[in-house]
Amino acid sequence: MTLMQVINDFLMAIFFLSVGLEIKREILVGELSSLKKALLPIIGACGGMIVPVLVFLLFCPGDAQMQRGLAIPMATDIAFSLGVLSVFKTRVPIGLKVFLAALAVADDLGGIIVIALFYTSEISVVFLGLSALCVAVMVVANMLKVRTKFFYILVGLVLWYMMLNSGIHSTIAGVIVALCVPASLTKGTGHYLERIRNNINKFPVIDVDDLHKTVVLTSPQIHTLKSIESAADKMISPLQDLEDNLHGLINYFIVPLFAFANAGVDVSQMALSSIFSGVALSVMAGLVIGKFVGVFSFSWIAVRLGAVTLPEGTTWKAFASVCVVCGIGFTVSMFIADLSYSGLGASGAVLLDQAKLGVLIGSVLSAVLGCLLLNRNLPKE
């Protein structure tokens, strides 16, 4: 594999593992865990995927090669979009933050489905069968209450290799592994809490005057502390533990490296007019116009029909401002652009550069416009 293939096929599989873990947690205990919680962001996400595709088609009708990139403006980058909201700190109602995070998660799920269905080459039945065997092993292990993260990571690596050769894009392996990682504990949280509580009670009560004194622990006390540490570790499910451990790797290594390797645009042969035509314009319009119109209109209709309500503590103007921020589609949009146009020769390379330029300009425009509107429409305190 080339270095670019390692980044796009292997490291992005780890990225999608993290995304899959987040989706599973949200479905089990988060903002997608009940129909009432999930309905508004899911409806908004559907609009935010359908309308950008229609806008893309509107700007490049009849060109089959360009239309390979229809899915590029579908995605909302959860890290960058929430980063924009974080600029305004406590001015942002918690309901808006939750809505945007849940919508971005639903968007990612939609992007994963699109990658699996439409960016698949010729299928190898043998490797696909071996992939299914790997999944079956993880499912059975889950049923047998195997809670060791290393086991699922090891089988996941084998699954990734099988899917790499099966014809289905290898990054989907990351999502499948995430869905198989256990989210429950062997004995339940209460068991470990009681164990921690009993062990803490073995230590003497310290007077306030003695709080700053150094205490030399006895061997039994050291053993008790290690028992508390062990119980605390076991209180965290493999799913949440793995998700937490991946955050640093994803945020500080994989995403920056992916951006460094993929965001470069060759403008040496590109005319200035190409920014305002073809794929670049289609992607820009899809992100800036399509995402806003799709998310806002679908949400507005759902609220007017009485199916859902606006997030608590927000107004339509503030909600519309967040819908503009949904047009930040950096990481997954770049990834889908690469899947759409790489391997098409010289013409594909030109279209890929235009698509990347469209993603960069569209995401920046959405971020800037979103910031200006949020600053105007959010409460001042």
Short mmCIF file of C-alpha atoms in Angstrom, two decimals:
data_model
loop_
_atom_site.label_atom_id
_atom_site.label_comp_id
_atom_site.label_asym_id
_atom_site.label_seq_id
_atom_site.Cartn_x
_atom_site.Cartn_y
_atom_site.Cartn_z
CA MET A 1 0.00 0.00 0.00
CA THR A 2 1.09 3.55 -0.67
CA LEU A 3 1.17 6.08 2.17
CA MET A 4 -2.02 7.67 0.79
CA GLN A 5 -3.77 4.28 0.81
CA VAL A 6 -2.69 3.68 4.40
CA ILE A 7 -4.21 7.03 5.41
CA ASN A 8 -7.43 6.70 3.39
CA ASP A 9 -8.08 2.96 3.80
CA PHE A 10 -6.58 2.06 7.20
CA LEU A 11 -6.47 5.21 9.34
CA MET A 12 -9.90 6.31 8.11
CA ALA A 13 -11.23 2.89 9.16
CA ILE A 14 -10.14 3.84 12.70
CA PHE A 15 -11.89 7.19 12.23
CA PHE A 16 -15.10 5.40 11.25
CA LEU A 17 -14.64 3.03 14.21
CA SER A 18 -14.80 6.11 16.43
CA VAL A 19 -17.84 7.42 14.53
CA GLY A 20 -19.53 4.01 14.85
CA LEU A 21 -18.90 3.89 18.60
CA GLU A 22 -20.42 7.36 18.94
CA ILE A 23 -23.47 6.38 16.87
CA LYS A 24 -24.00 3.22 18.95
CA ARG A 25 -23.71 5.14 22.24
CA GLU A 26 -26.15 7.80 21.03
CA ILE A 27 -28.64 5.11 19.97
CA LEU A 28 -28.35 3.24 23.29
CA VAL A 29 -28.27 6.04 25.86
CA GLY A 30 -27.89 9.37 24.03
CA GLU A 31 -29.88 11.74 21.89
CA LEU A 32 -30.97 9.00 19.46
CA SER A 33 -32.12 6.61 22.22
CA SER A 34 -35.82 7.42 21.93
CA LEU A 35 -38.10 8.50 19.10
CA LYS A 36 -38.97 11.74 20.90
CA LYS A 37 -35.29 12.72 21.28
CA ALA A 38 -34.15 11.52 17.88
CA LEU A 39 -36.97 12.66 15.62
CA LEU A 40 -35.99 16.32 15.08
CA PRO A 41 -32.26 15.73 14.35
CA ILE A 42 -33.09 12.71 12.16
CA ILE A 43 -35.67 14.70 10.16
CA GLY A 44 -33.19 17.58 9.87
CA ALA A 45 -30.43 15.18 8.80
CA CYS A 46 -32.68 13.68 6.10
CA GLY A 47 -33.32 17.16 4.70
CA GLY A 48 -29.62 17.93 5.01
CA MET A 49 -28.78 14.91 2.85
CA ILE A 50 -31.57 15.06 0.25
CA VAL A 51 -31.58 18.77 -0.65
CA PRO A 52 -27.76 19.13 -1.13
CA VAL A 53 -27.89 16.23 -3.60
CA LEU A 54 -30.70 17.99 -5.52
CA VAL A 55 -28.74 21.27 -5.48
CA PHE A 56 -25.64 19.45 -6.77
CA LEU A 57 -27.72 17.99 -9.61
CA LEU A 58 -29.16 21.41 -10.40
CA PHE A 59 -25.68 22.88 -10.97
CA CYS A 60 -24.27 20.05 -13.11
CA PRO A 61 -27.16 18.37 -14.96
CA GLY A 62 -26.47 15.74 -17.57
CA ASP A 63 -22.78 15.15 -16.76
CA ALA A 64 -22.42 11.55 -15.57
CA GLN A 65 -18.78 11.93 -14.52
CA MET A 66 -19.44 15.03 -12.42
CA GLN A 67 -22.50 13.39 -10.87
CA ARG A 68 -20.32 10.71 -9.29
CA GLY A 69 -19.78 13.31 -6.54
CA LEU A 70 -23.48 13.73 -5.66
CA ALA A 71 -22.90 12.61 -2.06
CA ILE A 72 -20.02 15.04 -1.34
CA PRO A 73 -22.14 17.86 0.21
CA MET A 74 -24.25 15.44 2.32
CA ALA A 75 -21.97 15.35 5.37
CA THR A 76 -21.71 17.65 8.40
CA ASP A 77 -18.34 17.61 10.18
CA ILE A 78 -19.20 17.17 13.86
CA ALA A 79 -15.86 18.40 15.21
CA PHE A 80 -15.70 21.65 13.21
CA SER A 81 -19.42 22.46 13.53
CA LEU A 82 -19.42 22.00 17.31
CA GLY A 83 -16.17 23.97 17.36
CA VAL A 84 -18.03 26.94 15.87
CA LEU A 85 -20.69 26.70 18.60
CA SER A 86 -18.01 26.50 21.29
CA VAL A 87 -16.87 30.03 20.32
CA PHE A 88 -20.10 31.37 21.86
CA LYS A 89 -19.75 29.31 25.08
CA THR A 90 -22.75 29.72 27.41
CA ARG A 91 -24.70 31.87 24.95
CA VAL A 92 -25.67 28.70 23.05
CA PRO A 93 -28.70 26.89 24.58
CA ILE A 94 -27.84 23.29 25.44
CA GLY A 95 -30.73 22.13 23.25
CA LEU A 96 -29.07 23.59 20.14
CA LYS A 97 -25.75 21.89 20.92
CA VAL A 98 -27.53 18.57 21.40
CA PHE A 99 -29.49 19.04 18.15
CA LEU A 100 -26.35 19.78 16.12
CA ALA A 101 -24.38 16.89 17.63
CA ALA A 102 -27.22 14.40 17.04
CA LEU A 103 -27.78 15.69 13.49
CA ALA A 104 -24.06 15.33 12.67
CA VAL A 105 -24.11 11.76 14.03
CA ALA A 106 -27.18 10.92 11.90
CA ASP A 107 -25.44 12.56 8.91
CA ASP A 108 -22.38 10.37 9.47
CA LEU A 109 -24.61 7.29 9.54
CA GLY A 110 -26.12 8.38 6.22
CA GLY A 111 -22.63 8.91 4.78
CA ILE A 112 -21.57 5.43 5.91
CA ILE A 113 -24.61 3.87 4.19
CA VAL A 114 -23.86 5.80 0.97
CA ILE A 115 -20.21 4.67 1.00
CA ALA A 116 -21.25 1.05 1.54
CA LEU A 117 -23.91 1.08 -1.21
CA PHE A 118 -22.46 3.28 -3.95
CA TYR A 119 -18.67 3.21 -3.60
CA THR A 120 -18.21 -0.52 -3.90
CA SER A 121 -16.13 -2.15 -6.63
CA GLU A 122 -16.42 -5.76 -7.85
CA ILE A 123 -17.39 -8.08 -5.00
CA SER A 124 -15.20 -11.06 -4.04
CA VAL A 125 -17.56 -13.70 -2.62
CA VAL A 126 -14.72 -15.52 -0.82
CA PHE A 127 -13.44 -12.47 1.06
CA LEU A 128 -17.00 -11.30 1.72
CA GLY A 129 -17.74 -14.71 3.27
CA LEU A 130 -14.62 -14.48 5.44
CA SER A 131 -15.72 -10.98 6.49
CA ALA A 132 -19.10 -12.39 7.54
CA LEU A 133 -17.27 -15.08 9.54
CA CYS A 134 -15.30 -12.39 11.42
CA VAL A 135 -18.54 -10.58 12.24
CA ALA A 136 -20.12 -13.83 13.45
CA VAL A 137 -17.12 -14.44 15.75
CA MET A 138 -17.53 -10.99 17.34
CA VAL A 139 -21.30 -11.41 17.73
CA VAL A 140 -20.89 -14.80 19.43
CA ALA A 141 -18.13 -13.38 21.67
CA ASN A 142 -20.48 -10.57 22.66
CA MET A 143 -23.20 -13.10 23.54
CA LEU A 144 -20.66 -15.09 25.60
CA LYS A 145 -19.87 -11.86 27.52
CA VAL A 146 -16.32 -11.47 26.22
CA ARG A 147 -15.47 -7.94 27.36
CA THR A 148 -11.79 -7.68 26.38
CA LYS A 149 -11.23 -4.75 24.00
CA PHE A 150 -8.08 -6.35 22.57
CA PHE A 151 -10.14 -9.31 21.29
CA TYR A 152 -12.45 -7.08 19.24
CA ILE A 153 -9.55 -4.98 17.97
CA LEU A 154 -7.68 -8.13 16.86
CA VAL A 155 -10.70 -9.62 15.07
CA GLY A 156 -11.44 -6.15 13.69
CA LEU A 157 -8.00 -5.99 12.05
CA VAL A 158 -8.67 -9.35 10.35
CA LEU A 159 -12.12 -8.07 9.27
CA TRP A 160 -10.53 -4.90 7.85
CA TYR A 161 -8.11 -6.98 5.74
CA MET A 162 -10.93 -9.21 4.45
CA MET A 163 -13.12 -6.23 3.53
CA LEU A 164 -10.17 -4.49 1.88
CA ASN A 165 -10.04 -7.44 -0.52
CA SER A 166 -13.80 -8.03 -0.74
CA GLY A 167 -14.62 -4.97 -2.87
CA ILE A 168 -16.63 -3.20 -0.16
CA HIS A 169 -14.75 -0.13 1.08
CA SER A 170 -12.55 -1.15 4.01
CA THR A 171 -13.57 1.80 6.21
CA ILE A 172 -16.97 0.11 6.70
CA ALA A 173 -15.10 -2.49 8.79
CA GLY A 174 -14.57 0.18 11.44
CA VAL A 175 -18.33 0.76 11.75
CA ILE A 176 -19.08 -2.98 11.91
CA VAL A 177 -16.51 -3.49 14.68
CA ALA A 178 -18.02 -0.56 16.59
CA LEU A 179 -21.47 -2.16 16.45
CA CYS A 180 -20.01 -5.41 17.84
CA VAL A 181 -18.05 -3.87 20.75
CA PRO A 182 -19.99 -4.56 24.00
CA ALA A 183 -21.75 -1.63 25.65
CA SER A 184 -22.62 -3.51 28.85
CA LEU A 185 -20.65 -4.79 31.86
CA THR A 186 -20.27 -8.37 33.04
CA LYS A 187 -21.71 -7.76 36.53
CA GLY A 188 -23.39 -4.36 36.26
CA THR A 189 -22.36 -0.93 37.53
CA GLY A 190 -23.91 -1.40 40.99
CA HIS A 191 -21.59 -4.32 41.82
CA TYR A 192 -18.45 -2.27 41.18
CA LEU A 193 -19.82 0.83 42.92
CA GLU A 194 -20.48 -1.21 46.06
CA ARG A 195 -16.99 -2.70 45.88
CA ILE A 196 -15.44 0.80 45.64
CA ARG A 197 -17.60 2.07 48.50
CA ASN A 198 -16.63 -0.84 50.80
CA ASN A 199 -12.93 -0.41 50.03
CA ILE A 200 -13.01 3.36 50.67
CA ASN A 201 -14.58 2.71 54.09
CA LYS A 202 -11.47 0.74 55.08
CA PHE A 203 -9.46 3.98 55.19
CA PRO A 204 -9.53 6.06 58.38
CA VAL A 205 -11.29 9.42 58.42
CA ILE A 206 -8.73 12.25 58.15
CA ASP A 207 -9.03 15.39 60.29
CA VAL A 208 -9.18 18.70 58.42
CA ASP A 209 -5.90 19.77 60.01
CA ASP A 210 -4.15 16.67 58.64
CA LEU A 211 -5.29 17.00 55.00
CA HIS A 212 -1.93 18.36 53.80
CA LYS A 213 0.23 15.82 55.63
CA THR A 214 1.96 13.05 53.69
CA VAL A 215 0.65 9.59 54.63
CA VAL A 216 2.76 6.47 54.13
CA LEU A 217 0.44 3.70 53.01
CA THR A 218 0.59 0.20 54.43
CA SER A 219 0.69 -2.86 52.18
CA PRO A 220 -3.02 -3.67 52.81
CA GLN A 221 -3.94 -0.06 51.96
CA ILE A 222 -1.99 -0.23 48.69
CA HIS A 223 -3.78 -3.48 47.86
CA THR A 224 -7.13 -1.82 48.65
CA LEU A 225 -6.32 1.15 46.38
CA LYS A 226 -5.45 -1.22 43.54
CA SER A 227 -8.78 -2.98 44.09
CA ILE A 228 -10.56 0.40 43.84
CA GLU A 229 -8.63 1.21 40.65
CA SER A 230 -9.53 -2.17 39.15
CA ALA A 231 -13.22 -1.75 40.01
CA ALA A 232 -13.22 1.78 38.56
CA ASP A 233 -11.75 0.49 35.29
CA LYS A 234 -14.36 -2.27 35.09
CA MET A 235 -17.21 0.22 35.61
CA ILE A 236 -16.54 1.67 32.16
CA SER A 237 -17.97 -0.44 29.33
CA PRO A 238 -15.62 -1.53 26.52
CA LEU A 239 -17.56 0.72 24.11
CA GLN A 240 -17.13 3.89 26.17
CA ASP A 241 -13.55 3.04 27.15
CA LEU A 242 -12.52 2.47 23.52
CA GLU A 243 -14.35 5.61 22.37
CA ASP A 244 -12.60 7.68 25.04
CA ASN A 245 -9.18 6.23 24.20
CA LEU A 246 -9.62 6.95 20.49
CA HIS A 247 -10.47 10.65 20.90
CA GLY A 248 -6.85 11.80 21.17
CA LEU A 249 -5.70 9.60 18.28
CA ILE A 250 -8.54 10.80 16.04
CA ASN A 251 -8.45 14.52 16.91
CA TYR A 252 -4.69 15.06 17.11
CA PHE A 253 -3.30 12.56 14.59
CA ILE A 254 -5.70 10.91 12.11
CA VAL A 255 -7.90 13.91 11.14
CA PRO A 256 -4.95 16.36 10.84
CA LEU A 257 -2.95 13.78 8.85
CA PHE A 258 -5.95 13.08 6.60
CA ALA A 259 -6.41 16.83 6.05
CA PHE A 260 -2.70 17.29 5.32
CA ALA A 261 -2.70 14.43 2.79
CA ASN A 262 -6.04 15.12 1.09
CA ALA A 263 -6.89 18.81 1.34
CA GLY A 264 -4.20 20.00 -1.05
CA VAL A 265 -5.60 21.47 -4.26
CA ASP A 266 -3.52 21.83 -7.44
CA VAL A 267 -4.48 25.26 -8.76
CA SER A 268 -1.63 25.59 -11.25
CA GLN A 269 -3.81 24.49 -14.19
CA MET A 270 -7.11 25.74 -12.77
CA ALA A 271 -8.82 28.80 -14.26
CA LEU A 272 -10.38 31.29 -11.86
CA SER A 273 -13.73 30.74 -13.57
CA SER A 274 -13.71 27.05 -12.50
CA ILE A 275 -14.49 28.15 -8.94
CA PHE A 276 -17.84 29.45 -10.19
CA SER A 277 -18.76 26.47 -12.36
CA GLY A 278 -18.80 22.68 -12.48
CA VAL A 279 -18.07 20.51 -9.47
CA ALA A 280 -16.58 23.29 -7.31
CA LEU A 281 -19.75 25.40 -7.58
CA SER A 282 -22.00 22.35 -7.17
CA VAL A 283 -20.28 21.32 -3.93
CA MET A 284 -20.19 24.90 -2.59
CA ALA A 285 -23.86 25.43 -3.34
CA GLY A 286 -24.73 22.03 -1.87
CA LEU A 287 -22.98 22.85 1.41
CA VAL A 288 -23.88 26.52 1.82
CA ILE A 289 -27.40 26.55 0.33
CA GLY A 290 -28.46 22.90 0.23
CA LYS A 291 -27.57 22.02 3.82
CA PHE A 292 -29.26 25.11 5.25
CA VAL A 293 -32.42 24.80 3.14
CA GLY A 294 -32.66 21.05 3.74
CA VAL A 295 -32.13 21.04 7.51
CA PHE A 296 -34.23 24.15 8.18
CA SER A 297 -37.16 23.37 5.85
CA PHE A 298 -37.56 19.74 6.95
CA SER A 299 -37.32 20.77 10.63
CA TRP A 300 -39.76 23.69 10.16
CA ILE A 301 -42.35 21.46 8.47
CA ALA A 302 -42.01 18.82 11.22
CA VAL A 303 -42.49 21.45 13.95
CA ARG A 304 -45.47 23.04 12.17
CA LEU A 305 -47.12 19.62 11.80
CA GLY A 306 -46.72 19.10 15.55
CA ALA A 307 -44.53 16.02 15.18
CA VAL A 308 -41.63 17.63 17.11
CA THR A 309 -40.81 20.81 19.01
CA LEU A 310 -37.92 23.24 18.78
CA PRO A 311 -35.03 22.63 21.22
CA GLU A 312 -35.77 24.16 24.61
CA GLY A 313 -34.63 27.74 25.11
CA THR A 314 -34.10 28.59 21.44
CA THR A 315 -35.78 30.73 18.79
CA TRP A 316 -36.32 30.21 15.07
CA LYS A 317 -33.59 32.74 14.27
CA ALA A 318 -31.02 30.99 16.47
CA PHE A 319 -32.11 27.62 15.08
CA ALA A 320 -31.69 28.89 11.50
CA SER A 321 -28.18 30.11 12.40
CA VAL A 322 -27.22 26.59 13.53
CA CYS A 323 -28.67 25.20 10.28
CA VAL A 324 -26.16 27.39 8.41
CA VAL A 325 -23.32 25.85 10.47
CA CYS A 326 -24.45 22.41 9.25
CA GLY A 327 -22.81 23.30 5.91
CA ILE A 328 -19.35 22.64 7.38
CA GLY A 329 -18.64 19.27 5.77
CA PHE A 330 -14.88 18.95 5.84
CA THR A 331 -13.61 15.46 6.78
CA VAL A 332 -16.28 13.08 5.43
CA SER A 333 -16.93 15.32 2.38
CA MET A 334 -13.24 15.21 1.47
CA PHE A 335 -13.26 11.45 1.91
CA ILE A 336 -16.31 10.97 -0.34
CA ALA A 337 -14.77 13.34 -2.93
CA ASP A 338 -11.69 11.11 -3.07
CA LEU A 339 -13.88 8.00 -3.47
CA SER A 340 -15.90 9.72 -6.21
CA TYR A 341 -13.14 10.90 -8.54
CA SER A 342 -9.89 9.08 -7.78
CA GLY A 343 -9.00 6.42 -10.30
CA LEU A 344 -10.61 8.24 -13.25
CA GLY A 345 -7.36 9.38 -14.81
CA ALA A 346 -6.47 12.98 -15.64
CA SER A 347 -10.09 14.14 -15.87
CA GLY A 348 -10.82 12.59 -12.46
CA ALA A 349 -7.84 14.40 -10.91
CA VAL A 350 -9.17 17.75 -12.20
CA LEU A 351 -12.65 17.03 -10.85
CA LEU A 352 -11.19 15.93 -7.50
CA ASP A 353 -9.27 19.21 -7.16
CA GLN A 354 -12.43 21.14 -7.99
CA ALA A 355 -14.42 19.10 -5.45
CA LYS A 356 -11.82 19.72 -2.72
CA LEU A 357 -11.85 23.44 -3.49
CA GLY A 358 -15.64 23.41 -3.27
CA VAL A 359 -15.53 21.63 0.11
CA LEU A 360 -12.95 24.07 1.50
CA ILE A 361 -14.69 27.24 0.31
CA GLY A 362 -18.19 25.93 1.15
CA SER A 363 -17.15 24.89 4.67
CA VAL A 364 -15.40 28.22 5.35
CA LEU A 365 -18.38 30.20 4.05
CA SER A 366 -20.78 28.17 6.21
CA ALA A 367 -18.58 28.68 9.26
CA VAL A 368 -18.21 32.44 8.75
CA LEU A 369 -21.90 33.03 7.93
CA GLY A 370 -22.90 30.80 10.84
CA CYS A 371 -20.70 32.74 13.25
CA LEU A 372 -22.09 36.10 12.11
CA LEU A 373 -25.69 34.91 12.40
CA LEU A 374 -25.13 33.19 15.76
CA ASN A 375 -23.51 36.33 17.16
CA ARG A 376 -26.56 38.33 16.07
CA ASN A 377 -29.32 35.88 17.03
CA LEU A 378 -28.09 34.18 20.21
CA PRO A 379 -28.88 35.69 23.63
CA LYS A 380 -26.24 38.24 24.64
CA GLU A 381 -25.73 36.55 28.02
#
